[in-house]
Structure formats: structure tokens, C-alpha cells
Amino acid sequence: MGDMGSFERTLPAEAVARVREGFRTRATVPRRFRTGQLKALRRLITENEKELAQALAEDLGKHPLESRISEFALLENEIGHALLHLPAWMEETAVKVPLVLQPAQARVVPQPLGVVLILAPWNYPVQLLLAPLIGALAAGNCAVLKPSELAPATAQLLCRLVPEYLDPQVVAIVDGGPETAAALLQERFDHIFFTGGEHTGREVLQAAARHLTPVTLELGGKCPAVVVDGHWGNIARRLAHGKFLNAGQTCTAPDYVLAVGRAAEQLRTHLPESVRELFGRRPVRSKDYGRIVNERHFDRLAGYLGQGTVLSGGGTERSSRYIEPTVLVDVDPDAPVMREEIFGPILPVLEVPSLEEAVAFINDRPAPLAAYLFSERPKNQRIFEDTVRAGAVGHNICNAHPLVPGLPFGGTGASGMGAYHGRHSFDTFSHRRPVLSKSALVETLKVGYPPYSWSKAEVLKRLL
């Protein structure tokens, strides 16, 4: 199946050519082959979980249990869901034929797209590389994978494991930095799946346009959390967990909080308490709290700490890339921390007079990947769902909707285009091809051929 050394020397063009030839053999089309590759991918995760967790700890300071919850379990559930439903997903769908074309049969047949490129980010470097691959394999495609160089331990491990478990004529993995990604984007693909920031997403879209390649963009944005009413202790705990998971480096994490009315006073009390409950009085000593991915991002985040009043946290340690879970208050709505995606463990809390003002605040900015409302009142939930523009909505919980395989995961506007997870992954990597069959032995279409006449027109009016 190949070793690490030979794989590292594979150039992007060679990897694409190899799997392109693999797709031409049509080996990926039979359901048995697809399920075999999905099961092999599951074995890759289950048989190497300890080693994968160690790599994630080295790159991001993740606790093994956090890696199990946010990376491995999600992948295993997605694979199980795909294996269970793949026969139904692959079925042809009959479509009713209009009277004017009868007798005939019409159907929709899911077809693999071909060779897809999956470009993954560094914040969940296992999950966000392999989750799109599940859909690509289930739909019968070949794939080229590019893990993020900013999570080097995980990338190198995956570059060794992928060719050991998956058919190298079907799945290729290419290690490297931005120059490798740029070289891959020069190649022709049948679909590109990118997860990352908005700036790079624009570059991917521009590169794809040269070949008219369809693209799925999973971006981010400033996900808001609006707090109106409820159990204040539980709300604060869920906000703190949702924000400070993976040291805040989660695309669906609440980026800021809009506290309506008395909620602001309650959060000033309960948010610091929840942080202490989760990570202790000195989070720097907590084995459950991660680290910033590199010094560049550390410096960027440290610059936000002076853009408001530190209610709790604020401590930093550059040598270990540690930034304490921090809650900011008295923040200027136009400050950089409120205009740029934070993607780190800093949570600004702003006071607003009403839910309507909160909705207006959100909708005045680019559409986020997710928006959260904390309120037990159905009326408030309906208003929020009907008026907020966002990729997803969560009521009284953060970051949980990606765990439901039946829900599409994706953004809108600046937060992305396209969706995946469950059936939506299969559809993203499939072409739903229409097929119409009609016998030529009996001619029933002459009424529609020239020369036209009054009698033909009357018949066609009734038939059409």
C-alpha cells in the first residue's frame, strides 16, 4: 500500500493523475467497494485512536476525551449512518412522465462526480479532513486530501495512515504548505471541498473558476449568541463550554454574546463561575484546556484583550501559546474584536435593550455560520428563526447541530456555500442525472412535428 517515505515524494500532479486513472476503472461505482472503503476508514480511526489523540495533543493541546467527542465519535457516527443508509441513497428515483411523452419511463440516477479535492483546516484536523471524505467515498468518488500544515503532527500521521488503510488508486493524500495547496488548485477536479477562512475561500473559488469546478465552502464568521431568559447557571455553562472548547478555535463557537435586559447582569456573575467550574481557578494548569495553534494566532488574539474591560481571565503565556478563557465587557461594537472573527478563547458580552435590537445587530453584519438563542419562550424562538440570517440556528445550546447526521451543515453568504453530513454529503458529491427512456418502435410524437396545423394545435393544447 506504500510507505511514508514514498508518499511524501508524491507530487500534487502525480497524486491527481493516479486517482484520476483509478476513477476511470469504475472501481468505485459498486456499492460493495464503497462500503469496504468506509469500513476501512472506520478501522483507521478506531485502531489508531491513541496515536491520533497524541498528535492532536501535540498540535492543539487537546485532551483525549475532547478529541474522542469532537473528532473521532463524530466520524464514527457519520460512517455508521452512511453504511446504514447507503443502499437507499444509491437507489434510482422514478419520475412521472407527462402524457405527451408517453409511453416512456423517467428516473433520476445518482452518479459519482469523479475526482474531488478536500482541503482541510487545522482546528479539527482529523474530523474536518475525513468527514467530507465519508460523503465522497459513499457517493463513489476518488479523492485527493490536503491536511493542514499548521497541525503538523496530525498531518504527518494521517499521511502515513491513509495509504495504509484506503485504496491508493482511490484516495491520495498530499502533505505540504500553501505552495502545495496552490499546486493542487492548478489541477482539474470535479469538485473542491474547502474548510477554512473567508480570505482563502475566495482564493479557492477563483482557482476553481478556471475549470468551472463546483465548490463547497465551509467558512466561519462571527457566530452570535443572544441571551434573553432561562436558567442562568445552565446558560453560562453552555456558553462557556461552547466558546472555550478547543481554546475557542471552533468555527461554530459563539463569537460574541448579546445580552438582553437583565441577562447582562446575570452573565457577569455566572460566566466567570462557569469558567472556574470547567477549568479550575488556574486554567493554565488544566489538562482539559487546549492551546493556540501557533504564535502568529497567539499574537493576533492577545491584541484583542485590550479592547474592552476584562471581566474574567486575560492571562497569557506566549511560550506555551496559552491564553486564559477571557470574558470581555464594555466593548465598543465597532472595535476590531467585534468586526473580525476571533477564533480564540475571548468572549465579548454586549448589552442590548431587546431581542429585536439583537436581531438587527446580527443582520447588519455578514451572515454567520451559526446563531444561537437562549430563551425558553416559543415566541422568541420563532422570531429568531424567522428573522436571523445564518447557516444554522441553535436554541439553548452551542456547537451541537454538527453532531446530528440528518442535519445539513453549511453556511450562507460570507459563511460559506453548500452543505454536508449524512445524506447531504452524499448529495454534495453526486450528480443527480436525469434519464428518459422511450421506445422508437412506435411513433407517438408526430403531433408535435411540423408542419403545424390547427388540428395539431388543439391536440397539443390538451396534451400539454
XYZ file of C-alpha atoms in Angstrom:
464
model
C 0.000 0.000 0.000
C 3.031 2.322 0.140
C 5.116 3.742 2.993
C 5.532 7.182 4.462
C 8.716 7.951 2.580
C 7.403 7.128 -0.882
C 4.201 9.008 -0.201
C 5.957 12.208 0.853
C 7.703 12.346 -2.525
C 4.399 12.220 -4.419
C 3.797 15.489 -6.231
C 0.299 17.011 -6.394
C 0.035 16.402 -10.157
C 1.096 12.768 -9.728
C -1.467 12.216 -6.963
C -4.264 13.675 -9.088
C -3.246 11.635 -12.126
C -3.166 8.422 -10.089
C -6.657 8.747 -8.653
C -7.996 10.083 -11.960
C -6.863 6.835 -13.541
C -8.414 4.963 -10.592
C -11.761 6.609 -11.288
C -11.576 5.663 -14.974
C -11.560 1.983 -13.956
C -15.025 2.486 -12.359
C -13.811 0.508 -9.344
C -15.553 2.968 -7.005
C -19.015 2.501 -8.527
C -20.183 -0.800 -6.922
C -21.780 -0.430 -3.515
C -19.628 -3.225 -2.119
C -16.466 -1.278 -2.888
C -17.853 1.917 -1.331
C -18.847 0.148 1.878
C -15.454 -1.558 2.000
C -13.650 1.775 1.877
C -15.949 3.266 4.524
C -15.278 0.333 6.844
C -11.550 0.691 6.224
C -11.794 4.381 7.130
C -13.563 3.435 10.357
C -10.751 0.983 11.167
C -8.212 3.736 10.558
C -9.851 5.755 13.320
C -10.592 3.006 15.836
C -7.258 1.179 15.501
C -5.179 4.361 15.766
C -7.192 6.480 18.187
C -4.443 6.678 20.790
C -1.840 7.799 18.250
C -4.251 10.291 16.686
C -5.103 11.710 20.109
C -1.404 12.137 20.885
C -0.913 14.046 17.638
C -3.876 16.311 18.423
C -2.474 16.946 21.904
C 0.870 17.893 20.383
C -0.678 20.251 17.837
C -3.504 21.819 19.881
C -3.187 20.646 23.476
C -6.412 18.635 23.204
C -7.451 16.271 25.975
C -8.012 12.720 24.631
C -11.653 12.793 25.729
C -12.216 16.083 23.903
C -10.689 14.502 20.800
C -12.982 11.487 21.153
C -16.081 13.687 21.450
C -15.297 16.337 18.849
C -13.282 14.325 16.316
C -13.470 10.529 16.461
C -17.043 9.938 17.669
C -18.463 12.311 15.066
C -16.600 10.481 12.307
C -17.639 7.043 13.546
C -21.273 8.150 13.730
C -21.112 9.602 10.216
C -19.618 6.394 8.841
C -22.221 4.259 10.611
C -25.011 6.471 9.293
C -23.647 6.242 5.741
C -23.265 2.457 5.877
C -26.829 2.092 7.147
C -28.436 4.358 4.555
C -26.172 3.942 1.518
C -28.438 1.389 -0.243
C -31.347 3.845 -0.106
C -29.191 6.810 -1.144
C -27.952 4.937 -4.231
C -31.437 3.944 -5.415
C -32.843 5.376 -8.612
C -35.937 7.543 -8.227
C -38.837 7.125 -10.678
C -40.403 10.312 -12.029
C -43.853 10.664 -13.585
C -43.820 11.274 -17.353
C -46.266 13.793 -18.938
C -48.953 12.366 -21.182
C -47.477 13.938 -24.314
C -44.305 11.783 -23.977
C -45.937 8.508 -23.004
C -45.276 5.655 -23.217
C -41.886 6.379 -21.605
C -40.004 5.989 -18.344
C -38.138 8.728 -16.433
C -35.802 8.317 -13.499
C -33.098 10.146 -11.547
C -29.845 8.231 -11.063
C -27.166 9.381 -8.557
C -23.779 9.409 -10.283
C -20.294 9.974 -8.804
C -18.773 13.322 -9.733
C -15.285 11.918 -10.320
C -12.152 13.182 -8.542
C -12.677 15.589 -5.641
C -10.207 17.735 -3.718
C -10.623 18.107 0.046
C -8.694 20.961 1.681
C -8.834 20.752 5.482
C -8.111 23.296 8.254
C -6.019 22.917 11.394
C -8.552 23.375 14.201
C -10.175 19.916 13.910
C -7.571 18.387 11.619
C -8.840 14.800 11.729
C -12.577 15.380 11.629
C -12.593 18.130 9.012
C -10.355 16.155 6.662
C -12.139 12.816 6.937
C -15.794 13.868 7.346
C -16.065 15.169 3.755
C -14.212 12.044 2.601
C -17.039 9.904 4.022
C -19.501 11.543 1.638
C -17.072 11.410 -1.279
C -16.483 7.661 -0.834
C -20.153 6.913 -0.216
C -21.023 8.651 -3.489
C -18.431 6.605 -5.399
C -15.744 9.245 -5.962
C -11.980 9.297 -5.825
C -10.357 11.955 -3.647
C -7.167 13.906 -3.076
C -6.715 15.049 0.523
C -4.659 18.008 1.715
C -4.322 18.208 5.531
C -3.307 21.474 7.163
C 0.408 22.065 7.671
C -0.442 24.110 10.789
C -1.250 20.845 12.603
C 1.965 19.076 11.538
C 1.907 16.074 13.880
C -1.630 15.177 12.813
C -0.915 15.813 9.135
C 2.169 13.572 9.116
C 0.329 10.796 10.930
C -2.600 10.913 8.514
C -0.203 10.884 5.576
C 1.122 7.586 6.900
C -2.237 6.040 7.832
C -4.413 6.929 4.845
C -2.455 4.897 2.262
C -2.220 2.015 4.725
C -6.000 1.701 5.070
C -7.552 3.126 1.896
C -7.025 2.094 -1.723
C -4.185 4.335 -3.030
C -5.769 4.292 -6.500
C -8.879 5.883 -4.990
C -7.608 8.162 -2.204
C -4.377 10.150 -2.275
C -3.085 12.405 0.479
C -0.567 15.178 -0.154
C 1.362 16.897 2.611
C 2.748 20.414 2.377
C 2.074 24.098 2.879
C 0.425 26.855 0.852
C 2.575 26.090 -2.189
C 1.202 22.538 -2.241
C -2.371 23.798 -1.982
C -1.679 26.274 -4.801
C -0.263 23.479 -6.971
C -3.307 21.315 -6.318
C -5.628 24.159 -7.266
C -3.919 24.346 -10.661
C -5.173 20.821 -11.376
C -8.614 19.995 -12.746
C -11.054 18.463 -10.260
C -14.725 17.562 -10.463
C -15.465 19.146 -7.076
C -13.481 21.080 -4.481
C -14.405 20.949 -0.803
C -12.709 23.624 1.311
C -12.970 24.302 5.033
C -11.214 27.402 6.366
C -11.250 31.168 6.408
C -13.098 33.570 4.154
C -9.939 35.033 2.571
C -8.592 31.652 1.468
C -12.109 30.596 0.463
C -12.169 33.425 -2.077
C -8.839 32.233 -3.498
C -10.161 28.680 -3.789
C -13.278 29.915 -5.575
C -11.211 31.974 -8.017
C -8.952 28.999 -8.774
C -11.966 26.722 -9.291
C -13.479 29.165 -11.753
C -10.680 28.476 -14.235
C -12.004 24.939 -14.723
C -15.659 25.712 -13.883
C -15.257 23.361 -10.922
C -18.149 23.313 -8.420
C -17.080 24.225 -4.895
C -18.312 23.658 -1.360
C -17.016 26.325 1.019
C -17.273 25.755 4.764
C -16.147 29.072 6.231
C -16.939 30.718 9.555
C -17.866 34.206 10.656
C -18.854 35.791 13.913
C -21.447 33.421 15.371
C -23.661 35.348 17.803
C -25.348 34.104 20.951
C -28.383 36.068 22.139
C -29.368 35.560 25.780
C -32.877 36.542 26.850
C -34.102 34.270 29.634
C -33.737 30.828 31.168
C -31.713 29.090 33.843
C -28.748 31.435 34.165
C -26.300 28.875 35.521
C -27.014 26.412 32.723
C -26.882 29.143 30.083
C -23.495 30.373 31.307
C -22.120 26.829 31.435
C -23.248 26.074 27.883
C -21.836 29.356 26.608
C -18.514 28.768 28.351
C -18.245 25.202 27.085
C -19.274 26.182 23.548
C -16.819 29.086 23.458
C -13.770 27.621 25.168
C -13.876 24.134 23.638
C -10.604 23.674 21.719
C -9.471 27.001 23.231
C -12.131 28.801 21.219
C -10.785 27.543 17.879
C -14.143 26.261 16.614
C -15.944 27.707 13.600
C -19.378 27.306 15.223
C -18.325 28.646 18.646
C -20.234 31.697 19.914
C -18.049 34.623 18.866
C -19.851 37.188 20.989
C -22.895 37.440 23.278
C -25.771 39.908 23.047
C -27.374 40.026 26.486
C -30.938 41.333 26.525
C -32.007 43.368 29.547
C -31.205 41.789 32.918
C -29.352 38.935 31.201
C -26.216 41.099 31.158
C -26.079 41.341 34.945
C -26.703 37.612 35.313
C -23.944 36.698 32.861
C -21.447 38.943 34.629
C -21.942 36.733 37.656
C -22.396 33.297 36.125
C -19.910 33.265 33.222
C -16.795 33.574 35.431
C -18.238 30.922 37.736
C -18.789 28.561 34.810
C -15.221 29.024 33.562
C -13.912 28.124 37.019
C -16.240 25.119 37.115
C -14.934 23.829 33.774
C -11.220 24.631 34.038
C -10.486 25.494 37.669
C -9.185 28.727 39.126
C -5.946 28.379 37.148
C -6.846 27.091 33.676
C -3.147 27.124 32.756
C -2.825 24.006 34.901
C -5.929 22.308 33.466
C -5.315 19.251 31.315
C -8.758 19.843 29.816
C -7.930 23.206 28.255
C -6.159 23.497 24.902
C -3.590 25.840 23.415
C -3.481 28.277 20.498
C -2.220 26.639 17.325
C 0.822 28.893 16.744
C 2.481 32.138 17.802
C 1.025 34.150 14.930
C -2.509 33.395 16.073
C -1.461 33.914 19.702
C -0.233 37.426 18.912
C -3.394 38.216 16.951
C -5.603 37.117 19.848
C -3.525 38.866 22.505
C -4.170 42.109 20.642
C -7.903 41.777 21.334
C -7.517 41.668 25.115
C -7.252 45.431 25.497
C -10.407 46.168 23.504
C -12.772 46.078 26.472
C -12.874 45.530 30.215
C -11.643 42.092 31.275
C -14.405 40.636 33.444
C -12.501 37.374 33.964
C -9.369 35.799 32.543
C -6.928 37.812 30.467
C -3.802 35.853 31.368
C -1.339 34.854 28.647
C 1.856 32.810 28.274
C 3.410 33.113 24.839
C 5.983 30.359 25.313
C 3.218 27.755 25.635
C 0.705 29.590 23.397
C -1.694 29.854 26.359
C -4.481 32.412 26.519
C -6.762 32.176 29.527
C -10.513 31.832 28.924
C -11.482 35.501 28.861
C -14.782 37.354 29.123
C -14.803 40.980 27.936
C -17.441 43.588 28.778
C -17.827 47.294 27.920
C -16.759 46.517 24.342
C -17.174 49.062 21.531
C -19.390 47.429 18.857
C -17.045 48.826 16.188
C -13.812 47.580 17.789
C -11.745 45.028 15.798
C -12.715 42.294 18.265
C -16.317 42.840 17.125
C -15.540 43.160 13.406
C -13.108 40.258 12.912
C -13.698 36.581 13.609
C -11.998 35.932 16.953
C -11.388 32.179 16.665
C -9.931 32.023 20.133
C -10.848 31.998 23.858
C -12.117 35.593 24.115
C -15.838 36.218 24.574
C -17.181 39.788 24.351
C -20.530 40.381 26.071
C -22.604 43.344 24.885
C -25.839 44.646 26.388
C -28.865 45.251 24.125
C -32.306 46.511 25.143
C -34.434 43.956 23.278
C -34.474 40.823 21.136
C -35.417 42.965 18.146
C -32.298 45.107 18.671
C -30.197 41.950 18.910
C -31.610 40.629 15.643
C -30.950 43.952 13.913
C -27.364 43.929 15.237
C -26.779 40.449 13.779
C -28.398 41.153 10.429
C -26.365 44.340 9.947
C -23.275 42.097 9.697
C -22.273 39.268 7.336
C -24.286 36.065 7.827
C -22.553 33.774 10.349
C -22.167 30.005 10.190
C -24.487 29.621 13.206
C -26.594 31.790 15.508
C -27.740 30.825 18.990
C -30.684 31.965 21.078
C -31.017 31.274 24.796
C -34.681 31.633 25.640
C -37.381 29.222 26.762
C -40.172 31.236 25.142
C -41.514 29.750 21.872
C -42.419 33.228 20.637
C -38.812 34.381 20.941
C -37.588 31.251 19.195
C -39.988 31.811 16.295
C -38.898 35.451 15.936
C -35.241 34.406 15.961
C -35.712 31.657 13.373
C -37.826 33.836 11.097
C -35.604 36.920 11.114
C -31.960 35.963 11.684
C -29.865 35.112 8.606
C -27.364 32.389 9.480
C -26.187 28.989 8.288
C -27.819 27.255 11.280
C -29.821 28.133 14.373
C -29.398 26.579 17.801
C -31.807 27.076 20.668
C -30.277 26.914 24.147
C -27.167 25.009 23.001
C -23.997 25.728 21.021
C -21.939 23.596 18.616
C -24.336 20.630 18.828
C -26.051 20.629 15.416
C -22.994 19.118 13.627
C -23.498 16.007 15.774
C -26.848 15.225 14.086
C -26.104 13.331 10.832
C -29.520 14.138 9.392
C -28.961 17.899 9.612
C -27.121 19.686 6.801
C -24.003 21.510 7.950
C -23.060 24.608 5.995
C -23.096 28.362 5.836
C -24.753 31.076 3.807
C -23.331 34.220 2.293
C -19.929 35.019 3.778
C -20.032 31.890 5.962
C -19.958 29.517 3.007
C -21.899 27.711 0.312
C -23.114 24.122 0.111
C -23.658 21.630 2.913
C -22.673 18.176 4.063
C -23.177 15.490 6.756
C -25.380 12.436 6.293
C -27.447 12.332 3.111
C -26.354 15.885 2.368
C -22.741 14.687 1.991
C -23.822 12.018 -0.489
C -25.787 14.596 -2.485
C -22.917 17.116 -2.424
C -20.600 14.591 -4.073
C -23.194 13.208 -6.526
C -24.712 14.336 -9.784
C -28.416 13.508 -9.850
C -28.583 12.591 -13.516
C -31.987 12.517 -15.256
C -32.630 9.591 -17.603
C -35.579 9.438 -20.033
C -36.299 6.226 -21.981
C -38.782 5.947 -24.857
C -39.063 3.243 -27.482
C -38.624 4.191 -31.150
C -40.708 1.266 -32.371
C -43.956 3.216 -32.126
C -44.100 6.917 -33.099
C -46.328 8.903 -30.770
C -44.647 12.290 -31.155
C -45.741 13.195 -34.720
C -48.402 15.544 -33.395
C -45.570 17.805 -32.234
C -43.643 17.816 -35.518
C -44.003 20.367 -38.341
C -45.865 21.109 -40.492
C -48.130 22.593 -37.823
C -51.899 22.791 -38.268
C -54.986 23.893 -36.383
C -55.868 20.289 -35.510
C -52.355 19.609 -34.154
C -52.513 22.790 -32.091
C -55.778 21.721 -30.468
C -54.377 18.273 -29.598
C -51.160 19.750 -28.194
C -53.085 22.205 -26.039
C -54.896 19.326 -24.379
C -51.784 17.164 -24.024
C -49.519 19.933 -22.694
